[in-house]
mmCIF file of N, CA and C in Angstrom:
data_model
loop_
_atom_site.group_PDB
_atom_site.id
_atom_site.type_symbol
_atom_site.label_atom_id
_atom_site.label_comp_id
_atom_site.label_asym_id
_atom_site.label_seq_id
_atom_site.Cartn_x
_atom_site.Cartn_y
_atom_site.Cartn_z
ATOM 1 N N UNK A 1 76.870 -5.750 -12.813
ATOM 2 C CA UNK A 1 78.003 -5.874 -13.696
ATOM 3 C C UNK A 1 78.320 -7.351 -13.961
ATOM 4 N N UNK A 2 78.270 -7.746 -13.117
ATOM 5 C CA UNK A 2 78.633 -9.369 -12.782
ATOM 6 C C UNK A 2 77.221 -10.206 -13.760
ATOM 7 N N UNK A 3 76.398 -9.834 -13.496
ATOM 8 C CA UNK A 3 75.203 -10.657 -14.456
ATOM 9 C C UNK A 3 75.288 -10.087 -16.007
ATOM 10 N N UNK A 4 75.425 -8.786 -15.787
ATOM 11 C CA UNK A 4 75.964 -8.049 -17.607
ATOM 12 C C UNK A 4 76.905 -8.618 -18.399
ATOM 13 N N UNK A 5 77.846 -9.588 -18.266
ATOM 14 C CA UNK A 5 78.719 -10.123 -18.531
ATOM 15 C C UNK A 5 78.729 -11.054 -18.878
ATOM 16 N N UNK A 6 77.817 -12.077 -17.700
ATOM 17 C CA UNK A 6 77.791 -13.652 -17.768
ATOM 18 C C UNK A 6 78.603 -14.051 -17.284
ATOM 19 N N UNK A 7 79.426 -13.401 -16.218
ATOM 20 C CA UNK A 7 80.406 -13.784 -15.304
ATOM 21 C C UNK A 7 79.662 -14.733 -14.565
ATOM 22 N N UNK A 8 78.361 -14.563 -13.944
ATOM 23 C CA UNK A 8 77.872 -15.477 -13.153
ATOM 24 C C UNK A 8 77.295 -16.951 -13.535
ATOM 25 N N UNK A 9 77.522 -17.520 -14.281
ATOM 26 C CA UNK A 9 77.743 -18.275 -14.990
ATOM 27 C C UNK A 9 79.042 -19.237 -14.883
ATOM 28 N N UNK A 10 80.263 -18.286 -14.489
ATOM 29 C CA UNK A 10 81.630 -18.902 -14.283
ATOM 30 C C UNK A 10 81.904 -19.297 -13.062
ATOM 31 N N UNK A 11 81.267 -18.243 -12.548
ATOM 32 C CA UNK A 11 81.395 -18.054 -11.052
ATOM 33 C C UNK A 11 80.445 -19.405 -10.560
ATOM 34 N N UNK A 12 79.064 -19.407 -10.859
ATOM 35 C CA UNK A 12 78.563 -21.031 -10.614
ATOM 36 C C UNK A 12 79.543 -21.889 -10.826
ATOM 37 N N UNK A 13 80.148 -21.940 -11.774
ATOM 38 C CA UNK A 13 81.007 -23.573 -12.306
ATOM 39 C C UNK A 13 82.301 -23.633 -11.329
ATOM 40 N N UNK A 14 82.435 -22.681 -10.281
ATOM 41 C CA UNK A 14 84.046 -22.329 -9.521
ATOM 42 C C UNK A 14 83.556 -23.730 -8.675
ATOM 43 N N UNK A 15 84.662 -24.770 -8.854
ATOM 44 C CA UNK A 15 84.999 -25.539 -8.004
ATOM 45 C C UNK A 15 85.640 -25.884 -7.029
ATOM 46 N N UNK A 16 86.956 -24.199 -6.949
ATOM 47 C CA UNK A 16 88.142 -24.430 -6.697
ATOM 48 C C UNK A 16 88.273 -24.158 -4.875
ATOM 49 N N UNK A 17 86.887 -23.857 -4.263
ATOM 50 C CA UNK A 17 86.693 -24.000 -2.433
ATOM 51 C C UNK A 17 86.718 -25.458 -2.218
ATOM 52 N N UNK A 18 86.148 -26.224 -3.051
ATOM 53 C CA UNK A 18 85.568 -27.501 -2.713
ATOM 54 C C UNK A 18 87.052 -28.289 -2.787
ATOM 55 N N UNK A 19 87.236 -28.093 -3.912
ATOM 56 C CA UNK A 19 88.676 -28.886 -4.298
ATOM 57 C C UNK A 19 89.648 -28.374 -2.948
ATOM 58 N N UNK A 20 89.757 -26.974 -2.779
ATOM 59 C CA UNK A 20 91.114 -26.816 -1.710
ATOM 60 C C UNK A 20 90.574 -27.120 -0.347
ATOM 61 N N UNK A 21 89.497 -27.407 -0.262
ATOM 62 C CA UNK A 21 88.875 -27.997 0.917
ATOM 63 C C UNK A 21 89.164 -29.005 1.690
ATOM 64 N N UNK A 22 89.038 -30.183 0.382
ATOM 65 C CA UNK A 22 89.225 -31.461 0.266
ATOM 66 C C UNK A 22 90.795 -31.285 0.673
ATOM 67 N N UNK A 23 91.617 -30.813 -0.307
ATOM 68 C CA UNK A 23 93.466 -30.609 -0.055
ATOM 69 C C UNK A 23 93.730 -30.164 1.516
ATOM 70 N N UNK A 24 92.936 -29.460 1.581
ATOM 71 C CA UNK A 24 93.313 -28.962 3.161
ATOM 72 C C UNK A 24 93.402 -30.545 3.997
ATOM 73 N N UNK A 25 91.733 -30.964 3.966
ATOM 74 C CA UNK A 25 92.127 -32.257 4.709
ATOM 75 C C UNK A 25 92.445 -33.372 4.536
ATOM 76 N N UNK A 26 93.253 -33.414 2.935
ATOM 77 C CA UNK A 26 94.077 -34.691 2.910
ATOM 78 C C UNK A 26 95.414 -34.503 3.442
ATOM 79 N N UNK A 27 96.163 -32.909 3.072
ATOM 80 C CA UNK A 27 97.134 -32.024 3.914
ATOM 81 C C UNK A 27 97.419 -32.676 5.446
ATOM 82 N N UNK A 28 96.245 -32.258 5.974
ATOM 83 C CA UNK A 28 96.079 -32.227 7.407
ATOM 84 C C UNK A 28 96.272 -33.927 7.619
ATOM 85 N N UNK A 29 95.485 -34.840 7.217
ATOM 86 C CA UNK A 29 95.661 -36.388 7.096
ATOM 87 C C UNK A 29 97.152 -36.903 7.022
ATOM 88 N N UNK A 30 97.487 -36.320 6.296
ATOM 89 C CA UNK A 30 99.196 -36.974 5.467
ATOM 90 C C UNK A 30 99.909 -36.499 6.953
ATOM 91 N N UNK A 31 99.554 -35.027 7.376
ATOM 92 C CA UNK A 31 100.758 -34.533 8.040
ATOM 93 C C UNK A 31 100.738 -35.387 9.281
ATOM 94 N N UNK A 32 99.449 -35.882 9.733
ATOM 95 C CA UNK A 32 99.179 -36.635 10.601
ATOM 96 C C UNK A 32 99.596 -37.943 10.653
ATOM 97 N N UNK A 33 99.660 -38.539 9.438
ATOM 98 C CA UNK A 33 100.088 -39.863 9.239
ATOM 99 C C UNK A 33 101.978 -40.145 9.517
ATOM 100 N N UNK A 34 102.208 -39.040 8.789
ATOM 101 C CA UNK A 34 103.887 -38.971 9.093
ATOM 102 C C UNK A 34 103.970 -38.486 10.771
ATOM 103 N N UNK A 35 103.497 -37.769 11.259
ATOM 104 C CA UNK A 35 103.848 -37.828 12.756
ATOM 105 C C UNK A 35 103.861 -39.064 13.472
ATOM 106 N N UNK A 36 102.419 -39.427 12.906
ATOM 107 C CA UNK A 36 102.301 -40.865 13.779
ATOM 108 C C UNK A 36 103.518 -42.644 13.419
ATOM 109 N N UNK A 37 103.609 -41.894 12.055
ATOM 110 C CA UNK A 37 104.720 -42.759 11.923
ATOM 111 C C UNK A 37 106.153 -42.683 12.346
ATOM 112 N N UNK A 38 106.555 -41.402 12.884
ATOM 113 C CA UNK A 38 107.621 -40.857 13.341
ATOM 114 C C UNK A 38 107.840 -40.865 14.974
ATOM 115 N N UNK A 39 106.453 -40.828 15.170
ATOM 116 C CA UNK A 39 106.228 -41.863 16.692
ATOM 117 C C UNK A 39 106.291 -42.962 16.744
ATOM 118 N N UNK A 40 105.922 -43.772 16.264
ATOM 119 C CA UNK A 40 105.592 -45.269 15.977
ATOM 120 C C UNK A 40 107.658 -45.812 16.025
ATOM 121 N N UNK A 41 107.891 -45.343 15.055
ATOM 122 C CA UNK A 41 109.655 -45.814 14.483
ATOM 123 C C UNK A 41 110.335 -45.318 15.544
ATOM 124 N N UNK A 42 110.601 -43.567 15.481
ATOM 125 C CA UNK A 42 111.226 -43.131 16.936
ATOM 126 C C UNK A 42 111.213 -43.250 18.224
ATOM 127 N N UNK A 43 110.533 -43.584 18.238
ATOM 128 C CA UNK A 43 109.738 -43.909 19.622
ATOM 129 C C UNK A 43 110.494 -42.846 20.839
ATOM 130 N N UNK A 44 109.472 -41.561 20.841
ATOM 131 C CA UNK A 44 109.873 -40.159 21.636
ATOM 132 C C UNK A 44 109.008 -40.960 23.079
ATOM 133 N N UNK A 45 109.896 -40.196 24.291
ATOM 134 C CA UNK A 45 109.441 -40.611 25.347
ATOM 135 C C UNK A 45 108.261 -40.656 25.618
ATOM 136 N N UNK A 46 107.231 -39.343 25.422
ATOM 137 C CA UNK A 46 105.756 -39.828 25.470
ATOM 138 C C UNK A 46 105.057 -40.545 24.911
ATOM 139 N N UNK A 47 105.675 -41.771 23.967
ATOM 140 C CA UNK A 47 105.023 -42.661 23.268
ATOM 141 C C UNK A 47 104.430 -43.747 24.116
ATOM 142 N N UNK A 48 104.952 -43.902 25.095
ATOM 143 C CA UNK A 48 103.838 -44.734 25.815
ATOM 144 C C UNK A 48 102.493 -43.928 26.535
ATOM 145 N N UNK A 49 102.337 -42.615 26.554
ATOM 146 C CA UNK A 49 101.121 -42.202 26.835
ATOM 147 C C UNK A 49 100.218 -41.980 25.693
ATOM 148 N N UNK A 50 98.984 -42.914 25.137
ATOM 149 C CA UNK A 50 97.910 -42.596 24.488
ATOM 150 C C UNK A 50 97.412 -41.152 24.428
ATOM 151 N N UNK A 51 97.176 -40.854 25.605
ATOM 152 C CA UNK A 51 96.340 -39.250 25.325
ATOM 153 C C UNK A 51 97.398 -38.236 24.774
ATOM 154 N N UNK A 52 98.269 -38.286 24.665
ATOM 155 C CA UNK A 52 99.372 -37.359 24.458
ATOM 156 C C UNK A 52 99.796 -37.740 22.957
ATOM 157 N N UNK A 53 100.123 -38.768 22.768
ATOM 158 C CA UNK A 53 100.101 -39.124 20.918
ATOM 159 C C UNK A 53 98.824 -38.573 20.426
ATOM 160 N N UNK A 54 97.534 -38.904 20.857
ATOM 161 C CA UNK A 54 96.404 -38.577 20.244
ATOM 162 C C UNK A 54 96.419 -36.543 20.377
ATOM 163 N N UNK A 55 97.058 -36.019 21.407
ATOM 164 C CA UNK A 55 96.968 -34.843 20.864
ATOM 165 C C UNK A 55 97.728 -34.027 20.395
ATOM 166 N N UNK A 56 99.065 -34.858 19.965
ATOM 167 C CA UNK A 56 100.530 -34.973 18.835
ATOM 168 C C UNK A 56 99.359 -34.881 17.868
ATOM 169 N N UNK A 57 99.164 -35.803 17.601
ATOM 170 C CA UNK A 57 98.224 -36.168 15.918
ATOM 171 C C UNK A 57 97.255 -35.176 15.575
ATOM 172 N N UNK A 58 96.424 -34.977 17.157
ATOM 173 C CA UNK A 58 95.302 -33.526 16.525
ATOM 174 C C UNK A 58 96.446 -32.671 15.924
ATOM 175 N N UNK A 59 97.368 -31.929 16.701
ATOM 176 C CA UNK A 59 98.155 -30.785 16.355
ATOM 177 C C UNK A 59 98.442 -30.950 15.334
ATOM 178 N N UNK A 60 99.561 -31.947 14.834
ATOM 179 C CA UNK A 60 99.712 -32.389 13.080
ATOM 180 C C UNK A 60 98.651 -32.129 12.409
ATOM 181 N N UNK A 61 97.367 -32.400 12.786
ATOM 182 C CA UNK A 61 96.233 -32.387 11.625
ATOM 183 C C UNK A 61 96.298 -30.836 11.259
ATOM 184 N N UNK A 62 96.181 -30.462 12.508
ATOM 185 C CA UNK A 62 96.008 -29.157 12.578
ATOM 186 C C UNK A 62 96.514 -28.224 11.969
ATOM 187 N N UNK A 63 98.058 -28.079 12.275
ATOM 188 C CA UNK A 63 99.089 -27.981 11.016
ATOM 189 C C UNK A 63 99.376 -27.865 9.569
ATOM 190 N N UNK A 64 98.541 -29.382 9.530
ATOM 191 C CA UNK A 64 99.313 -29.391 8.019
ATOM 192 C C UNK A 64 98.193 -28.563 7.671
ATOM 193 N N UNK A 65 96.410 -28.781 8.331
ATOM 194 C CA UNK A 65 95.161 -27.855 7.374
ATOM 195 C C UNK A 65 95.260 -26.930 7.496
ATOM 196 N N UNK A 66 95.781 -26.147 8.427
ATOM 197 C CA UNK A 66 95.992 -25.122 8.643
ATOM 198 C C UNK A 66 97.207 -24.514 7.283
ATOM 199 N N UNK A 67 98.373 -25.078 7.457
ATOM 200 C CA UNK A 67 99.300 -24.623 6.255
ATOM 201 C C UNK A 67 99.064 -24.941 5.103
ATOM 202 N N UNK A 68 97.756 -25.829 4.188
ATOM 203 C CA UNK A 68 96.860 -25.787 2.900
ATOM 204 C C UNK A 68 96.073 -24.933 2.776
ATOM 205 N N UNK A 69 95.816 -24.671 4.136
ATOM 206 C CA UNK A 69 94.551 -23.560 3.919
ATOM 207 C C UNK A 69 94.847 -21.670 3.585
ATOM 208 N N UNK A 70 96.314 -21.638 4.270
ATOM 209 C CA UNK A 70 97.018 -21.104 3.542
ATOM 210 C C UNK A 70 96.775 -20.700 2.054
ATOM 211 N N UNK A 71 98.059 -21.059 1.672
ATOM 212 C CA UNK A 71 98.407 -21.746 0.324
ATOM 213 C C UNK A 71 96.812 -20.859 -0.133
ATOM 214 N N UNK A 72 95.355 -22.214 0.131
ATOM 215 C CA UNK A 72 94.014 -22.332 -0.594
ATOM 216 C C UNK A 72 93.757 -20.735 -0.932
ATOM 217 N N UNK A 73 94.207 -19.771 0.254
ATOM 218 C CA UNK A 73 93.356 -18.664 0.267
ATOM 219 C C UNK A 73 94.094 -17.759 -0.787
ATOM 220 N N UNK A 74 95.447 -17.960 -0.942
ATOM 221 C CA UNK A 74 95.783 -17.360 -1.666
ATOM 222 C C UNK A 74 95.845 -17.635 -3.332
ATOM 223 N N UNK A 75 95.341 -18.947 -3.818
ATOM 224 C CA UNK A 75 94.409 -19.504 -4.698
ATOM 225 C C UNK A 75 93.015 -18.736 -4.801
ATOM 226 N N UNK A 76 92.778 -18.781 -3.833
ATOM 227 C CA UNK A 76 91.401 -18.411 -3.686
ATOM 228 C C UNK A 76 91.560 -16.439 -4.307
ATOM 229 N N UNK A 77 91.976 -15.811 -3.356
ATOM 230 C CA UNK A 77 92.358 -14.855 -3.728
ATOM 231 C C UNK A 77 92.911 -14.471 -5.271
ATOM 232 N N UNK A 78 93.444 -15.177 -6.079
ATOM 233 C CA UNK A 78 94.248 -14.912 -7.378
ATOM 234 C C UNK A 78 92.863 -15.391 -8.437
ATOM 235 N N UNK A 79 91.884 -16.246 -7.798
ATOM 236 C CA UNK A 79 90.441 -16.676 -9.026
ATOM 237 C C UNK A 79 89.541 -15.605 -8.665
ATOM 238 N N UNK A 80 89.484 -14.612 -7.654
ATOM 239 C CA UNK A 80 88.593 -13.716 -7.249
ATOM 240 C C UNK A 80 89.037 -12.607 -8.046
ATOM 241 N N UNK A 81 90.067 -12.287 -7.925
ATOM 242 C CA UNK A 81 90.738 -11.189 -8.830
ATOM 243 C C UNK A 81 90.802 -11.486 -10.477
ATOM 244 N N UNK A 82 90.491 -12.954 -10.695
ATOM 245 C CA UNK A 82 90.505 -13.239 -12.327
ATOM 246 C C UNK A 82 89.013 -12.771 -12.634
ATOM 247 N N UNK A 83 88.081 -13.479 -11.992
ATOM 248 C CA UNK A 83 86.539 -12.922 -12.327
ATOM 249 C C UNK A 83 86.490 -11.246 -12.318
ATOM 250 N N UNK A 84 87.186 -10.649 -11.335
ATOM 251 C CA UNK A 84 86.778 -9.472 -11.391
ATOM 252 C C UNK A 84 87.606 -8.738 -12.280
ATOM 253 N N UNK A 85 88.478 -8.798 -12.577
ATOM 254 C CA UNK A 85 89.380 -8.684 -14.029
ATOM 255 C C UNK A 85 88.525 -8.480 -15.160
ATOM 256 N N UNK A 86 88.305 -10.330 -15.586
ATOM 257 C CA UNK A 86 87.050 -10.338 -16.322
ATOM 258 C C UNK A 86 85.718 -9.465 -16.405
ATOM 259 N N UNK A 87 85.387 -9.576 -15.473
ATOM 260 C CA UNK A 87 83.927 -8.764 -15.620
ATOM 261 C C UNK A 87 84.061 -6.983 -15.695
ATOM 262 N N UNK A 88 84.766 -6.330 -14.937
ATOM 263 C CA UNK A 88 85.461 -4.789 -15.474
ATOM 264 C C UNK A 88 86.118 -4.328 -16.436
ATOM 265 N N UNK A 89 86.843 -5.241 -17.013
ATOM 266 C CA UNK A 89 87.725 -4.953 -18.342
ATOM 267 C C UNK A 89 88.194 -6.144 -18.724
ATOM 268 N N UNK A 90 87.078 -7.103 -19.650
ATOM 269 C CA UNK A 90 87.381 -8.279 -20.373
ATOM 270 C C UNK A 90 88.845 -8.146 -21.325
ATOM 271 N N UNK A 91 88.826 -6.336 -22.070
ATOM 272 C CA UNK A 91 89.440 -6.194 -22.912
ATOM 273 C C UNK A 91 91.111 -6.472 -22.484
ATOM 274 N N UNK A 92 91.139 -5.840 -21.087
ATOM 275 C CA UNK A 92 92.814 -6.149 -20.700
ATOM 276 C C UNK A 92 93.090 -7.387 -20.345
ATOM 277 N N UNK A 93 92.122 -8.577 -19.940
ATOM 278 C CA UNK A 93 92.798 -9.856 -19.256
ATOM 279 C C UNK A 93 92.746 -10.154 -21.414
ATOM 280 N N UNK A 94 92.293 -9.754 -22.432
ATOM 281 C CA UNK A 94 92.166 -10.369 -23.327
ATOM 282 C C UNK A 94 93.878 -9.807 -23.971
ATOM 283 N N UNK A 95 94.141 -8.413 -23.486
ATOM 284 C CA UNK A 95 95.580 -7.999 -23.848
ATOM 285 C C UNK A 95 96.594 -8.921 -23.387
ATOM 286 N N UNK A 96 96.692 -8.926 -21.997
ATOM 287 C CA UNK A 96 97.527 -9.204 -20.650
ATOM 288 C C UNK A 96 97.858 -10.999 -20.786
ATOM 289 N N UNK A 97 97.074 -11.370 -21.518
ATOM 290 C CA UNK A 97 96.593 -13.487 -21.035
ATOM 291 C C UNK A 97 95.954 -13.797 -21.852
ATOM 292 N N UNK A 98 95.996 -13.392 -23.579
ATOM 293 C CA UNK A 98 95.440 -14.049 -24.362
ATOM 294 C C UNK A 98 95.115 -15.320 -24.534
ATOM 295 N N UNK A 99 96.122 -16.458 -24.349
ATOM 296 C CA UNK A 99 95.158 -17.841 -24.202
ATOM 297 C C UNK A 99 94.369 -18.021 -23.207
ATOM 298 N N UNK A 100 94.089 -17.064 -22.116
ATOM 299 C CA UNK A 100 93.262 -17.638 -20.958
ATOM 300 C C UNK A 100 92.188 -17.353 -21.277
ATOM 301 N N UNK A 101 91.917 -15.727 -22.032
ATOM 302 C CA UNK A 101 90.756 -14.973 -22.544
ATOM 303 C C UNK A 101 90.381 -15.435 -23.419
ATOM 304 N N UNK A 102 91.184 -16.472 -24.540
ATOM 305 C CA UNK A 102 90.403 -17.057 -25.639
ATOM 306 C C UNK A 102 90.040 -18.784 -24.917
ATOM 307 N N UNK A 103 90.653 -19.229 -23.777
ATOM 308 C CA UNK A 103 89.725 -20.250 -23.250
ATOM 309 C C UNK A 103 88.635 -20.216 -22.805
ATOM 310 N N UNK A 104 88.663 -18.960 -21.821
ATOM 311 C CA UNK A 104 86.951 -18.562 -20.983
ATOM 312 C C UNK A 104 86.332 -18.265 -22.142
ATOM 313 N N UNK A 105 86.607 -17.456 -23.093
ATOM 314 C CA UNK A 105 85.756 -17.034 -25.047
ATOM 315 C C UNK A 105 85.389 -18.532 -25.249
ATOM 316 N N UNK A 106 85.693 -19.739 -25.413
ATOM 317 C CA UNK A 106 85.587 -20.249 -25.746
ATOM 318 C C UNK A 106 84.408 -21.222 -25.202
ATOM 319 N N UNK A 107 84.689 -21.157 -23.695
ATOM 320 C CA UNK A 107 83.744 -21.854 -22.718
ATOM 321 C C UNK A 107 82.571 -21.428 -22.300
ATOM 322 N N UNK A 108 82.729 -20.392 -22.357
ATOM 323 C CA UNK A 108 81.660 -19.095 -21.644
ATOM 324 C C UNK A 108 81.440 -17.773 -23.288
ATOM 325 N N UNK A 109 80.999 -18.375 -24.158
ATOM 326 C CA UNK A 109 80.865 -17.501 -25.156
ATOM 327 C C UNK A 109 79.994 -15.666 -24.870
ATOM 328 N N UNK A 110 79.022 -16.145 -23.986
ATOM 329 C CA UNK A 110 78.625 -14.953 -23.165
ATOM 330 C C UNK A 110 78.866 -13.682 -22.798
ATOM 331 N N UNK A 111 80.431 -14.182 -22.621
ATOM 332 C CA UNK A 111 81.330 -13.378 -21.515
ATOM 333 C C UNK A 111 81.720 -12.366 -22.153
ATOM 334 N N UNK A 112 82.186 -12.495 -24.198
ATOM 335 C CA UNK A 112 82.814 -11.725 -24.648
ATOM 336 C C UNK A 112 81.865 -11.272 -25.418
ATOM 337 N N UNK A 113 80.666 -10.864 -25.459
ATOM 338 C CA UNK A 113 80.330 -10.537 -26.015
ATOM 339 C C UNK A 113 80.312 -8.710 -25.790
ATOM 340 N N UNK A 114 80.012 -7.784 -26.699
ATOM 341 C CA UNK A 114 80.687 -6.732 -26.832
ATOM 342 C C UNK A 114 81.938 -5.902 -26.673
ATOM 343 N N UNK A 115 82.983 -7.149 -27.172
ATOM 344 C CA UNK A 115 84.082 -6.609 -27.179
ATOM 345 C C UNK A 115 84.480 -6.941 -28.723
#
């Protein structure tokens, strides 16, 4: 169904793992950076132990990729359900989201064909 369409075609060009990938660990970076700066200024009693800031900072990393990655999947989830939209009934995402169906028409000429 998916090759009948030329969905696979779209599905090659999906960038959007790589991209929330990347977000996850700039996420995780930032959240890390503000902890460590919130140690650094506040200065919480375990700030004079090294090993213990350093595993403040893992956890922050951890955190913030963890709460993008989130977010990513449910991105992820809403472009999985657009392809498969697309490829079962082009005709309703073309009812439902007309400018989206005349952008992919436009990009992916393939896609609409027999409708």
């Amino acid at each position: 169904m998916i090759k009948d369409r030329g969905i696979e075609a779209i599905i090659n060009d999906n960038l959007i793992d790589n991209v929330l990938t990347i977000g996850s660990l700039l996420v995780g970076a930032l959240t890390a950076l503000l902890v460590y700066a919130y140690i650094a200024f506040a200065g919480p009693p375990f700030s004079a132990n090294s090993h213990t800031i350093l595993l403040v900072e893992m956890a922050a990393f951890l955190f913030g990729f963890t709460m993008m990655n989130l977010v990513g999947e449910i991105i992820t989830s809403g472009t999985a359900t657009t392809f498969v939209a697309l490829a079962e009934d082009p005709e309703a995402l073309a009812r439902t989201k007309p400018q989206l169906y005349e952008k992919i028409r436009q990009t992916y000429p393939e896609v609409a064909v027999g409708i």
